[in-house]
Amino acid sequence: MVGSSHEALHRIFQKDPALLTRALQRVLHVPFPEPHEIAALNVDLTEIEPVERRVDTLLRAETDDGTYLLVVESQGKVDDRKRGSWPYYLSYLYEKYRCEPVLIVITQNSATAQWASRPIRLGFPGWHSLTVRPLVLGPDNVPVITDEREAERDVPLAVLSAMTHGRGPKAAPILESLATALKTIDADSAAVFVQFVDSCLTDPQAKQMWRDLMTAIQYFWRHPLAEQVREEGRVQAKAEVVLQILEWRGIPVPDGVRERVLACTDRGQVEVWAERAVHATDADELFAPSAE
């Protein structure tokens, strides 16, 4: 599902898990050990009780120092509900896998990055029963890559740079250097990276510039993956509309409902939910048996 900056900002680490290690080491200067192996895990943290909880991306990294779970959360804005969600995620994952969980937050917004980097301390003053310290990747520390040779040396990092900094006066050299670098990798990977960047560009001029560059390259728009990725984007956009309809009608949307709707990849199911959202008096009515 790649139809928004939220999806692209964490899905890039599913496409190239090693990029996450490099970002920790080179961007955040965290001495994270070099993994022997990184494997994507099921992101579903649903409990036995009917409450769904999902992280954005979950990876397992095997290192000389042990096994770590890398929890990646894409954050578009300040959301104080995360003070409860993030500690829960880490505690649940440690209990389930008995591996040390590490929380990494990725954002395009400096204010959100500053908020996310603040420790979450649970307990009372002077004695914190639990402290969560997220590692944050954002516009203040992700490198600005405008040199073609530098982009070619690490294409996924150049993609992350474009996703994070693709606005303002630096957008043109960032996007142009990345467009050149994409020609040096396989078409399948390039097609996915192109969509990641396109999803994250909120500046209309930058987005048009990127699409003009990609049209000139041509291979992406003809590639079989392109339509698949665009379809995933349409489903994601429709899921967001379902939530907007409920919110516009003044119907509260619990976290469990929001997460279930956004996680759905079935276009038909999302369209059913959209129709029900117009008449529902409670968010849970979206999932009534008669609607399945």
PDB file of C-alpha atoms in Angstrom:
ATOM      1  CA  MET A   1       0.000   0.000   0.000  1.00  0.00           C
ATOM      2  CA  VAL A   2       1.802   3.115  -1.186  1.00  0.00           C
ATOM      3  CA  GLY A   3      -0.589   5.979  -1.672  1.00  0.00           C
ATOM      4  CA  SER A   4       0.582   8.559   0.822  1.00  0.00           C
ATOM      5  CA  SER A   5       3.695   9.966   2.424  1.00  0.00           C
ATOM      6  CA  HIS A   6       2.786   8.044   5.581  1.00  0.00           C
ATOM      7  CA  GLU A   7       3.115   4.735   3.738  1.00  0.00           C
ATOM      8  CA  ALA A   8       6.159   5.664   1.703  1.00  0.00           C
ATOM      9  CA  LEU A   9       8.141   6.994   4.666  1.00  0.00           C
ATOM     10  CA  HIS A  10       8.180   3.627   6.391  1.00  0.00           C
ATOM     11  CA  ARG A  11       7.779   1.279   3.396  1.00  0.00           C
ATOM     12  CA  ILE A  12      11.154   2.364   2.054  1.00  0.00           C
ATOM     13  CA  PHE A  13      12.694   0.419   4.931  1.00  0.00           C
ATOM     14  CA  GLN A  14      10.770  -2.669   3.872  1.00  0.00           C
ATOM     15  CA  LYS A  15      12.141  -2.260   0.356  1.00  0.00           C
ATOM     16  CA  ASP A  16      15.719  -1.810   1.593  1.00  0.00           C
ATOM     17  CA  PRO A  17      16.031  -2.846   5.276  1.00  0.00           C
ATOM     18  CA  ALA A  18      19.777  -2.159   5.254  1.00  0.00           C
ATOM     19  CA  LEU A  19      18.993   1.534   4.704  1.00  0.00           C
ATOM     20  CA  LEU A  20      17.532   1.677   8.196  1.00  0.00           C
ATOM     21  CA  THR A  21      20.796   0.465   9.729  1.00  0.00           C
ATOM     22  CA  ARG A  22      22.775   3.010   7.711  1.00  0.00           C
ATOM     23  CA  ALA A  23      20.377   5.770   8.764  1.00  0.00           C
ATOM     24  CA  LEU A  24      20.838   4.858  12.424  1.00  0.00           C
ATOM     25  CA  GLN A  25      24.607   4.775  12.083  1.00  0.00           C
ATOM     26  CA  ARG A  26      25.274   7.647   9.685  1.00  0.00           C
ATOM     27  CA  VAL A  27      22.379  10.035  10.274  1.00  0.00           C
ATOM     28  CA  LEU A  28      21.651   9.579  13.970  1.00  0.00           C
ATOM     29  CA  HIS A  29      25.195   8.440  14.842  1.00  0.00           C
ATOM     30  CA  VAL A  30      23.822   5.596  16.916  1.00  0.00           C
ATOM     31  CA  PRO A  31      26.306   2.715  17.304  1.00  0.00           C
ATOM     32  CA  PHE A  32      23.784   0.133  16.161  1.00  0.00           C
ATOM     33  CA  PRO A  33      25.584  -3.155  15.391  1.00  0.00           C
ATOM     34  CA  GLU A  34      25.823  -4.348  11.800  1.00  0.00           C
ATOM     35  CA  PRO A  35      23.091  -6.957  11.162  1.00  0.00           C
ATOM     36  CA  HIS A  36      23.923 -10.350   9.691  1.00  0.00           C
ATOM     37  CA  GLU A  37      20.329 -10.604   8.556  1.00  0.00           C
ATOM     38  CA  ILE A  38      17.206  -8.418   8.575  1.00  0.00           C
ATOM     39  CA  ALA A  39      13.792  -9.976   8.087  1.00  0.00           C
ATOM     40  CA  ALA A  40      10.399  -8.296   7.820  1.00  0.00           C
ATOM     41  CA  LEU A  41       7.894  -9.532  10.390  1.00  0.00           C
ATOM     42  CA  ASN A  42       4.119  -9.453  10.619  1.00  0.00           C
ATOM     43  CA  VAL A  43       3.113  -5.915  11.584  1.00  0.00           C
ATOM     44  CA  ASP A  44      -0.179  -7.076  13.131  1.00  0.00           C
ATOM     45  CA  LEU A  45      -0.092  -6.604  16.919  1.00  0.00           C
ATOM     46  CA  THR A  46      -3.717  -7.642  17.396  1.00  0.00           C
ATOM     47  CA  GLU A  47      -4.502  -9.108  20.811  1.00  0.00           C
ATOM     48  CA  ILE A  48      -6.930 -11.936  21.538  1.00  0.00           C
ATOM     49  CA  GLU A  49      -9.458  -9.287  22.476  1.00  0.00           C
ATOM     50  CA  PRO A  50     -11.049  -7.631  19.412  1.00  0.00           C
ATOM     51  CA  VAL A  51      -8.687  -4.640  19.425  1.00  0.00           C
ATOM     52  CA  GLU A  52      -6.345  -4.230  16.473  1.00  0.00           C
ATOM     53  CA  ARG A  53      -2.981  -2.565  16.913  1.00  0.00           C
ATOM     54  CA  ARG A  54      -0.481  -2.315  14.070  1.00  0.00           C
ATOM     55  CA  VAL A  55       2.947  -0.808  13.776  1.00  0.00           C
ATOM     56  CA  ASP A  56       3.909   0.639  10.397  1.00  0.00           C
ATOM     57  CA  THR A  57       6.968  -1.512   9.687  1.00  0.00           C
ATOM     58  CA  LEU A  58       8.565  -4.219  11.831  1.00  0.00           C
ATOM     59  CA  LEU A  59      11.991  -5.738  11.087  1.00  0.00           C
ATOM     60  CA  ARG A  60      14.135  -8.256  12.931  1.00  0.00           C
ATOM     61  CA  ALA A  61      17.891  -7.623  12.858  1.00  0.00           C
ATOM     62  CA  GLU A  62      20.376 -10.363  13.793  1.00  0.00           C
ATOM     63  CA  THR A  63      23.696  -8.929  15.020  1.00  0.00           C
ATOM     64  CA  ASP A  64      26.796 -10.052  16.914  1.00  0.00           C
ATOM     65  CA  ASP A  65      25.329  -8.306  19.959  1.00  0.00           C
ATOM     66  CA  GLY A  66      22.013 -10.104  19.732  1.00  0.00           C
ATOM     67  CA  THR A  67      18.643  -9.862  18.006  1.00  0.00           C
ATOM     68  CA  TYR A  68      16.797  -6.563  17.761  1.00  0.00           C
ATOM     69  CA  LEU A  69      13.303  -5.642  16.630  1.00  0.00           C
ATOM     70  CA  LEU A  70      13.273  -2.423  14.613  1.00  0.00           C
ATOM     71  CA  VAL A  71       9.886  -0.717  14.925  1.00  0.00           C
ATOM     72  CA  VAL A  72       9.401   2.005  12.281  1.00  0.00           C
ATOM     73  CA  GLU A  73       6.579   4.518  12.712  1.00  0.00           C
ATOM     74  CA  SER A  74       5.757   7.081  10.014  1.00  0.00           C
ATOM     75  CA  GLN A  75       4.475  10.228  11.741  1.00  0.00           C
ATOM     76  CA  GLY A  76       2.842  13.083   9.852  1.00  0.00           C
ATOM     77  CA  LYS A  77       1.932  15.313  12.783  1.00  0.00           C
ATOM     78  CA  VAL A  78       2.005  15.619  16.557  1.00  0.00           C
ATOM     79  CA  ASP A  79      -0.266  12.991  18.094  1.00  0.00           C
ATOM     80  CA  ASP A  80      -0.195  12.692  21.876  1.00  0.00           C
ATOM     81  CA  ARG A  81      -2.043   9.363  21.698  1.00  0.00           C
ATOM     82  CA  LYS A  82       1.328   7.881  20.787  1.00  0.00           C
ATOM     83  CA  ARG A  83       2.403   8.390  24.412  1.00  0.00           C
ATOM     84  CA  GLY A  84       0.292   5.323  25.112  1.00  0.00           C
ATOM     85  CA  SER A  85       0.626   3.455  21.823  1.00  0.00           C
ATOM     86  CA  TRP A  86       4.404   3.444  21.453  1.00  0.00           C
ATOM     87  CA  PRO A  87       5.211   2.089  24.936  1.00  0.00           C
ATOM     88  CA  TYR A  88       2.513  -0.534  24.392  1.00  0.00           C
ATOM     89  CA  TYR A  89       4.015  -1.600  21.064  1.00  0.00           C
ATOM     90  CA  LEU A  90       7.490  -1.994  22.549  1.00  0.00           C
ATOM     91  CA  SER A  91       6.301  -3.876  25.622  1.00  0.00           C
ATOM     92  CA  TYR A  92       4.097  -6.186  23.582  1.00  0.00           C
ATOM     93  CA  LEU A  93       6.860  -6.959  21.098  1.00  0.00           C
ATOM     94  CA  TYR A  94       9.369  -7.691  23.829  1.00  0.00           C
ATOM     95  CA  GLU A  95       6.906 -10.033  25.520  1.00  0.00           C
ATOM     96  CA  LYS A  96       6.093 -11.780  22.226  1.00  0.00           C
ATOM     97  CA  TYR A  97       9.587 -12.143  20.752  1.00  0.00           C
ATOM     98  CA  ARG A  98      11.896 -11.700  23.767  1.00  0.00           C
ATOM     99  CA  CYS A  99      14.103  -9.434  21.672  1.00  0.00           C
ATOM    100  CA  GLU A 100      15.093  -5.843  22.389  1.00  0.00           C
ATOM    101  CA  PRO A 101      12.732  -3.475  20.493  1.00  0.00           C
ATOM    102  CA  VAL A 102      14.057  -0.201  19.060  1.00  0.00           C
ATOM    103  CA  LEU A 103      11.593   2.546  18.061  1.00  0.00           C
ATOM    104  CA  ILE A 104      12.461   4.660  15.001  1.00  0.00           C
ATOM    105  CA  VAL A 105      10.143   7.514  13.960  1.00  0.00           C
ATOM    106  CA  ILE A 106      10.341   8.950  10.416  1.00  0.00           C
ATOM    107  CA  THR A 107       8.771  12.311   9.582  1.00  0.00           C
ATOM    108  CA  GLN A 108       8.906  15.116   7.012  1.00  0.00           C
ATOM    109  CA  ASN A 109       8.143  17.816   9.566  1.00  0.00           C
ATOM    110  CA  SER A 110      10.702  19.473  11.874  1.00  0.00           C
ATOM    111  CA  ALA A 111       8.160  20.296  14.584  1.00  0.00           C
ATOM    112  CA  THR A 112       6.898  16.716  14.557  1.00  0.00           C
ATOM    113  CA  ALA A 113      10.487  15.468  14.735  1.00  0.00           C
ATOM    114  CA  GLN A 114      11.175  17.605  17.807  1.00  0.00           C
ATOM    115  CA  TRP A 115       8.000  16.379  19.469  1.00  0.00           C
ATOM    116  CA  ALA A 116       8.693  12.728  18.668  1.00  0.00           C
ATOM    117  CA  SER A 117      12.256  12.907  19.980  1.00  0.00           C
ATOM    118  CA  ARG A 118      11.101  13.849  23.471  1.00  0.00           C
ATOM    119  CA  PRO A 119      11.296  10.897  25.879  1.00  0.00           C
ATOM    120  CA  ILE A 120       8.014   9.355  26.972  1.00  0.00           C
ATOM    121  CA  ARG A 121       8.295   8.830  30.724  1.00  0.00           C
ATOM    122  CA  LEU A 122       5.605   6.848  32.497  1.00  0.00           C
ATOM    123  CA  GLY A 123       5.422   6.888  36.277  1.00  0.00           C
ATOM    124  CA  PHE A 124       5.704   9.678  38.810  1.00  0.00           C
ATOM    125  CA  PRO A 125       8.249  12.505  39.129  1.00  0.00           C
ATOM    126  CA  GLY A 126      11.615  11.204  40.231  1.00  0.00           C
ATOM    127  CA  TRP A 127      10.755   7.586  39.452  1.00  0.00           C
ATOM    128  CA  HIS A 128       9.875   6.537  35.941  1.00  0.00           C
ATOM    129  CA  SER A 129       8.573   3.005  35.653  1.00  0.00           C
ATOM    130  CA  LEU A 130       9.066   3.117  31.900  1.00  0.00           C
ATOM    131  CA  THR A 131      10.968   5.502  29.637  1.00  0.00           C
ATOM    132  CA  VAL A 132      10.664   5.363  25.841  1.00  0.00           C
ATOM    133  CA  ARG A 133      13.235   7.278  23.795  1.00  0.00           C
ATOM    134  CA  PRO A 134      12.394   7.211  20.084  1.00  0.00           C
ATOM    135  CA  LEU A 135      15.121   7.615  17.484  1.00  0.00           C
ATOM    136  CA  VAL A 136      13.877  10.177  14.953  1.00  0.00           C
ATOM    137  CA  LEU A 137      14.741  10.592  11.268  1.00  0.00           C
ATOM    138  CA  GLY A 138      13.552  13.876   9.789  1.00  0.00           C
ATOM    139  CA  PRO A 139      14.456  17.003   7.831  1.00  0.00           C
ATOM    140  CA  ASP A 140      16.907  18.180  10.492  1.00  0.00           C
ATOM    141  CA  ASN A 141      19.202  15.155  10.230  1.00  0.00           C
ATOM    142  CA  VAL A 142      18.533  13.251   6.979  1.00  0.00           C
ATOM    143  CA  PRO A 143      21.244  14.414   4.521  1.00  0.00           C
ATOM    144  CA  VAL A 144      20.384  16.626   1.567  1.00  0.00           C
ATOM    145  CA  ILE A 145      21.765  14.755  -1.453  1.00  0.00           C
ATOM    146  CA  THR A 146      22.124  16.942  -4.524  1.00  0.00           C
ATOM    147  CA  ASP A 147      25.214  15.374  -6.088  1.00  0.00           C
ATOM    148  CA  GLU A 148      24.626  12.702  -8.737  1.00  0.00           C
ATOM    149  CA  ARG A 149      27.661  10.625  -7.752  1.00  0.00           C
ATOM    150  CA  GLU A 150      26.659  10.673  -4.104  1.00  0.00           C
ATOM    151  CA  ALA A 151      23.117   9.629  -5.051  1.00  0.00           C
ATOM    152  CA  GLU A 152      24.446   6.770  -7.179  1.00  0.00           C
ATOM    153  CA  ARG A 153      26.586   5.474  -4.290  1.00  0.00           C
ATOM    154  CA  ASP A 154      23.509   4.973  -2.108  1.00  0.00           C
ATOM    155  CA  VAL A 155      20.288   5.203  -4.094  1.00  0.00           C
ATOM    156  CA  PRO A 156      17.926   4.257  -1.211  1.00  0.00           C
ATOM    157  CA  LEU A 157      19.450   6.994   0.970  1.00  0.00           C
ATOM    158  CA  ALA A 158      19.018   9.444  -1.923  1.00  0.00           C
ATOM    159  CA  VAL A 159      15.367   8.362  -2.138  1.00  0.00           C
ATOM    160  CA  LEU A 160      14.951   9.013   1.585  1.00  0.00           C
ATOM    161  CA  SER A 161      16.556  12.435   1.078  1.00  0.00           C
ATOM    162  CA  ALA A 162      14.063  13.298  -1.660  1.00  0.00           C
ATOM    163  CA  MET A 163      11.129  12.034   0.412  1.00  0.00           C
ATOM    164  CA  THR A 164      12.224  14.146   3.370  1.00  0.00           C
ATOM    165  CA  HIS A 165      13.472  17.322   1.658  1.00  0.00           C
ATOM    166  CA  GLY A 166      11.475  17.404  -1.596  1.00  0.00           C
ATOM    167  CA  ARG A 167      10.248  20.942  -1.183  1.00  0.00           C
ATOM    168  CA  GLY A 168      11.652  24.479  -1.358  1.00  0.00           C
ATOM    169  CA  PRO A 169      14.731  25.732  -3.249  1.00  0.00           C
ATOM    170  CA  LYS A 170      16.666  22.461  -2.833  1.00  0.00           C
ATOM    171  CA  ALA A 171      13.983  20.309  -4.449  1.00  0.00           C
ATOM    172  CA  ALA A 172      15.257  20.653  -8.016  1.00  0.00           C
ATOM    173  CA  PRO A 173      18.870  19.471  -7.473  1.00  0.00           C
ATOM    174  CA  ILE A 174      17.715  16.709  -5.100  1.00  0.00           C
ATOM    175  CA  LEU A 175      15.181  15.321  -7.579  1.00  0.00           C
ATOM    176  CA  GLU A 176      17.444  15.725 -10.596  1.00  0.00           C
ATOM    177  CA  SER A 177      20.344  13.882  -8.944  1.00  0.00           C
ATOM    178  CA  LEU A 178      18.002  11.087  -7.842  1.00  0.00           C
ATOM    179  CA  ALA A 179      16.484  10.777 -11.321  1.00  0.00           C
ATOM    180  CA  THR A 180      19.973  10.211 -12.718  1.00  0.00           C
ATOM    181  CA  ALA A 181      20.852   7.714  -9.981  1.00  0.00           C
ATOM    182  CA  LEU A 182      17.699   5.649 -10.591  1.00  0.00           C
ATOM    183  CA  LYS A 183      18.983   4.796 -14.071  1.00  0.00           C
ATOM    184  CA  THR A 184      21.832   2.838 -12.447  1.00  0.00           C
ATOM    185  CA  ILE A 185      19.628   0.299 -10.613  1.00  0.00           C
ATOM    186  CA  ASP A 186      17.188  -2.382 -11.723  1.00  0.00           C
ATOM    187  CA  ALA A 187      13.851  -1.249 -13.131  1.00  0.00           C
ATOM    188  CA  ASP A 188      11.755  -3.066 -10.504  1.00  0.00           C
ATOM    189  CA  SER A 189      13.413  -1.278  -7.597  1.00  0.00           C
ATOM    190  CA  ALA A 190      13.427   2.036  -9.447  1.00  0.00           C
ATOM    191  CA  ALA A 191       9.691   1.787 -10.115  1.00  0.00           C
ATOM    192  CA  VAL A 192       8.930   1.342  -6.421  1.00  0.00           C
ATOM    193  CA  PHE A 193      11.296   4.141  -5.359  1.00  0.00           C
ATOM    194  CA  VAL A 194       9.717   6.518  -7.883  1.00  0.00           C
ATOM    195  CA  GLN A 195       6.287   5.959  -6.337  1.00  0.00           C
ATOM    196  CA  PHE A 196       7.646   6.452  -2.807  1.00  0.00           C
ATOM    197  CA  VAL A 197       9.000   9.866  -3.775  1.00  0.00           C
ATOM    198  CA  ASP A 198       5.854  10.819  -5.688  1.00  0.00           C
ATOM    199  CA  SER A 199       3.721  10.008  -2.626  1.00  0.00           C
ATOM    200  CA  CYS A 200       5.811  12.242  -0.364  1.00  0.00           C
ATOM    201  CA  LEU A 201       6.013  15.376  -2.500  1.00  0.00           C
ATOM    202  CA  THR A 202       3.442  17.784  -1.087  1.00  0.00           C
ATOM    203  CA  ASP A 203       4.718  20.821  -2.999  1.00  0.00           C
ATOM    204  CA  PRO A 204       2.750  20.901  -6.315  1.00  0.00           C
ATOM    205  CA  GLN A 205       5.697  22.357  -8.221  1.00  0.00           C
ATOM    206  CA  ALA A 206       8.080  19.712  -6.889  1.00  0.00           C
ATOM    207  CA  LYS A 207       5.603  16.931  -7.651  1.00  0.00           C
ATOM    208  CA  GLN A 208       5.157  18.153 -11.230  1.00  0.00           C
ATOM    209  CA  MET A 209       8.916  18.478 -11.637  1.00  0.00           C
ATOM    210  CA  TRP A 210       9.355  14.888 -10.444  1.00  0.00           C
ATOM    211  CA  ARG A 211       6.677  13.568 -12.788  1.00  0.00           C
ATOM    212  CA  ASP A 212       8.231  15.438 -15.708  1.00  0.00           C
ATOM    213  CA  LEU A 213      11.593  13.863 -14.905  1.00  0.00           C
ATOM    214  CA  MET A 214      10.043  10.414 -14.680  1.00  0.00           C
ATOM    215  CA  THR A 215       8.091  10.871 -17.900  1.00  0.00           C
ATOM    216  CA  ALA A 216      11.375  11.654 -19.619  1.00  0.00           C
ATOM    217  CA  ILE A 217      12.814   8.390 -18.272  1.00  0.00           C
ATOM    218  CA  GLN A 218       9.606   6.629 -19.420  1.00  0.00           C
ATOM    219  CA  TYR A 219      10.360   3.155 -18.109  1.00  0.00           C
ATOM    220  CA  PHE A 220       8.505   3.674 -14.836  1.00  0.00           C
ATOM    221  CA  TRP A 221       5.158   4.549 -16.356  1.00  0.00           C
ATOM    222  CA  ARG A 222       5.338   1.496 -18.656  1.00  0.00           C
ATOM    223  CA  HIS A 223       6.581  -0.862 -15.964  1.00  0.00           C
ATOM    224  CA  PRO A 224       4.071  -3.526 -14.723  1.00  0.00           C
ATOM    225  CA  LEU A 225       4.764  -2.499 -11.144  1.00  0.00           C
ATOM    226  CA  ALA A 226       3.624   1.036 -11.822  1.00  0.00           C
ATOM    227  CA  GLU A 227      -0.077   0.216 -12.140  1.00  0.00           C
ATOM    228  CA  GLN A 228       0.080  -2.120  -9.155  1.00  0.00           C
ATOM    229  CA  VAL A 229       1.592   0.600  -6.995  1.00  0.00           C
ATOM    230  CA  ARG A 230      -0.870   3.193  -8.267  1.00  0.00           C
ATOM    231  CA  GLU A 231      -3.784   0.849  -7.475  1.00  0.00           C
ATOM    232  CA  GLU A 232      -2.487   0.433  -3.933  1.00  0.00           C
ATOM    233  CA  GLY A 233      -2.421   4.195  -3.688  1.00  0.00           C
ATOM    234  CA  ARG A 234      -6.036   4.455  -4.781  1.00  0.00           C
ATOM    235  CA  VAL A 235      -7.130   1.963  -2.118  1.00  0.00           C
ATOM    236  CA  GLN A 236      -5.209   3.881   0.555  1.00  0.00           C
ATOM    237  CA  ALA A 237      -6.803   7.160  -0.541  1.00  0.00           C
ATOM    238  CA  LYS A 238     -10.276   5.574  -0.424  1.00  0.00           C
ATOM    239  CA  ALA A 239      -9.585   4.278   3.098  1.00  0.00           C
ATOM    240  CA  GLU A 240      -8.692   7.792   4.211  1.00  0.00           C
ATOM    241  CA  VAL A 241     -11.973   9.060   2.722  1.00  0.00           C
ATOM    242  CA  VAL A 242     -13.909   6.550   4.861  1.00  0.00           C
ATOM    243  CA  LEU A 243     -12.397   8.093   7.997  1.00  0.00           C
ATOM    244  CA  GLN A 244     -12.956  11.626   6.725  1.00  0.00           C
ATOM    245  CA  ILE A 245     -16.655  10.943   6.134  1.00  0.00           C
ATOM    246  CA  LEU A 246     -17.075   9.755   9.721  1.00  0.00           C
ATOM    247  CA  GLU A 247     -15.166  12.747  11.063  1.00  0.00           C
ATOM    248  CA  TRP A 248     -17.120  15.221   8.920  1.00  0.00           C
ATOM    249  CA  ARG A 249     -20.340  13.730  10.288  1.00  0.00           C
ATOM    250  CA  GLY A 250     -19.076  14.190  13.855  1.00  0.00           C
ATOM    251  CA  ILE A 251     -18.780  10.467  14.581  1.00  0.00           C
ATOM    252  CA  PRO A 252     -15.850   9.576  16.878  1.00  0.00           C
ATOM    253  CA  VAL A 253     -13.307   7.234  15.284  1.00  0.00           C
ATOM    254  CA  PRO A 254     -11.536   4.993  17.833  1.00  0.00           C
ATOM    255  CA  ASP A 255      -7.912   4.022  17.198  1.00  0.00           C
ATOM    256  CA  GLY A 256      -8.904   0.422  16.498  1.00  0.00           C
ATOM    257  CA  VAL A 257     -11.324   1.459  13.750  1.00  0.00           C
ATOM    258  CA  ARG A 258      -8.822   3.874  12.214  1.00  0.00           C
ATOM    259  CA  GLU A 259      -6.055   1.279  12.140  1.00  0.00           C
ATOM    260  CA  ARG A 260      -8.292  -1.439  10.665  1.00  0.00           C
ATOM    261  CA  VAL A 261      -9.544   0.815   7.885  1.00  0.00           C
ATOM    262  CA  LEU A 262      -6.090   2.099   6.949  1.00  0.00           C
ATOM    263  CA  ALA A 263      -4.615  -1.411   6.980  1.00  0.00           C
ATOM    264  CA  CYS A 264      -7.163  -2.798   4.498  1.00  0.00           C
ATOM    265  CA  THR A 265      -5.830  -3.582   1.004  1.00  0.00           C
ATOM    266  CA  ASP A 266      -9.114  -4.864  -0.441  1.00  0.00           C
ATOM    267  CA  ARG A 267     -10.594  -2.137  -2.638  1.00  0.00           C
ATOM    268  CA  GLY A 268     -14.047  -3.729  -2.634  1.00  0.00           C
ATOM    269  CA  GLN A 269     -14.141  -3.894   1.152  1.00  0.00           C
ATOM    270  CA  VAL A 270     -13.052  -0.272   1.472  1.00  0.00           C
ATOM    271  CA  GLU A 271     -15.799   0.803  -0.940  1.00  0.00           C
ATOM    272  CA  VAL A 272     -18.379  -1.050   1.190  1.00  0.00           C
ATOM    273  CA  TRP A 273     -17.099   0.779   4.269  1.00  0.00           C
ATOM    274  CA  ALA A 274     -17.298   4.107   2.420  1.00  0.00           C
ATOM    275  CA  GLU A 275     -20.968   3.524   1.604  1.00  0.00           C
ATOM    276  CA  ARG A 276     -21.732   2.561   5.200  1.00  0.00           C
ATOM    277  CA  ALA A 277     -19.852   5.574   6.577  1.00  0.00           C
ATOM    278  CA  VAL A 278     -22.433   7.866   4.972  1.00  0.00           C
ATOM    279  CA  HIS A 279     -25.266   6.406   7.087  1.00  0.00           C
ATOM    280  CA  ALA A 280     -23.519   4.936  10.152  1.00  0.00           C
ATOM    281  CA  THR A 281     -24.334   6.338  13.585  1.00  0.00           C
ATOM    282  CA  ASP A 282     -21.312   4.647  15.179  1.00  0.00           C
ATOM    283  CA  ALA A 283     -17.892   3.863  13.687  1.00  0.00           C
ATOM    284  CA  ASP A 284     -18.163   0.191  14.610  1.00  0.00           C
ATOM    285  CA  GLU A 285     -21.137  -0.155  12.254  1.00  0.00           C
ATOM    286  CA  LEU A 286     -18.628  -0.245   9.394  1.00  0.00           C
ATOM    287  CA  PHE A 287     -17.759  -3.801  10.430  1.00  0.00           C
ATOM    288  CA  ALA A 288     -21.239  -5.156  11.080  1.00  0.00           C
ATOM    289  CA  PRO A 289     -21.645  -8.748   9.778  1.00  0.00           C
ATOM    290  CA  SER A 290     -24.166  -7.659   7.172  1.00  0.00           C
ATOM    291  CA  ALA A 291     -21.500  -5.433   5.610  1.00  0.00           C
ATOM    292  CA  GLU A 292     -18.970  -8.214   5.099  1.00  0.00           C
TER     293      GLU A 292
END
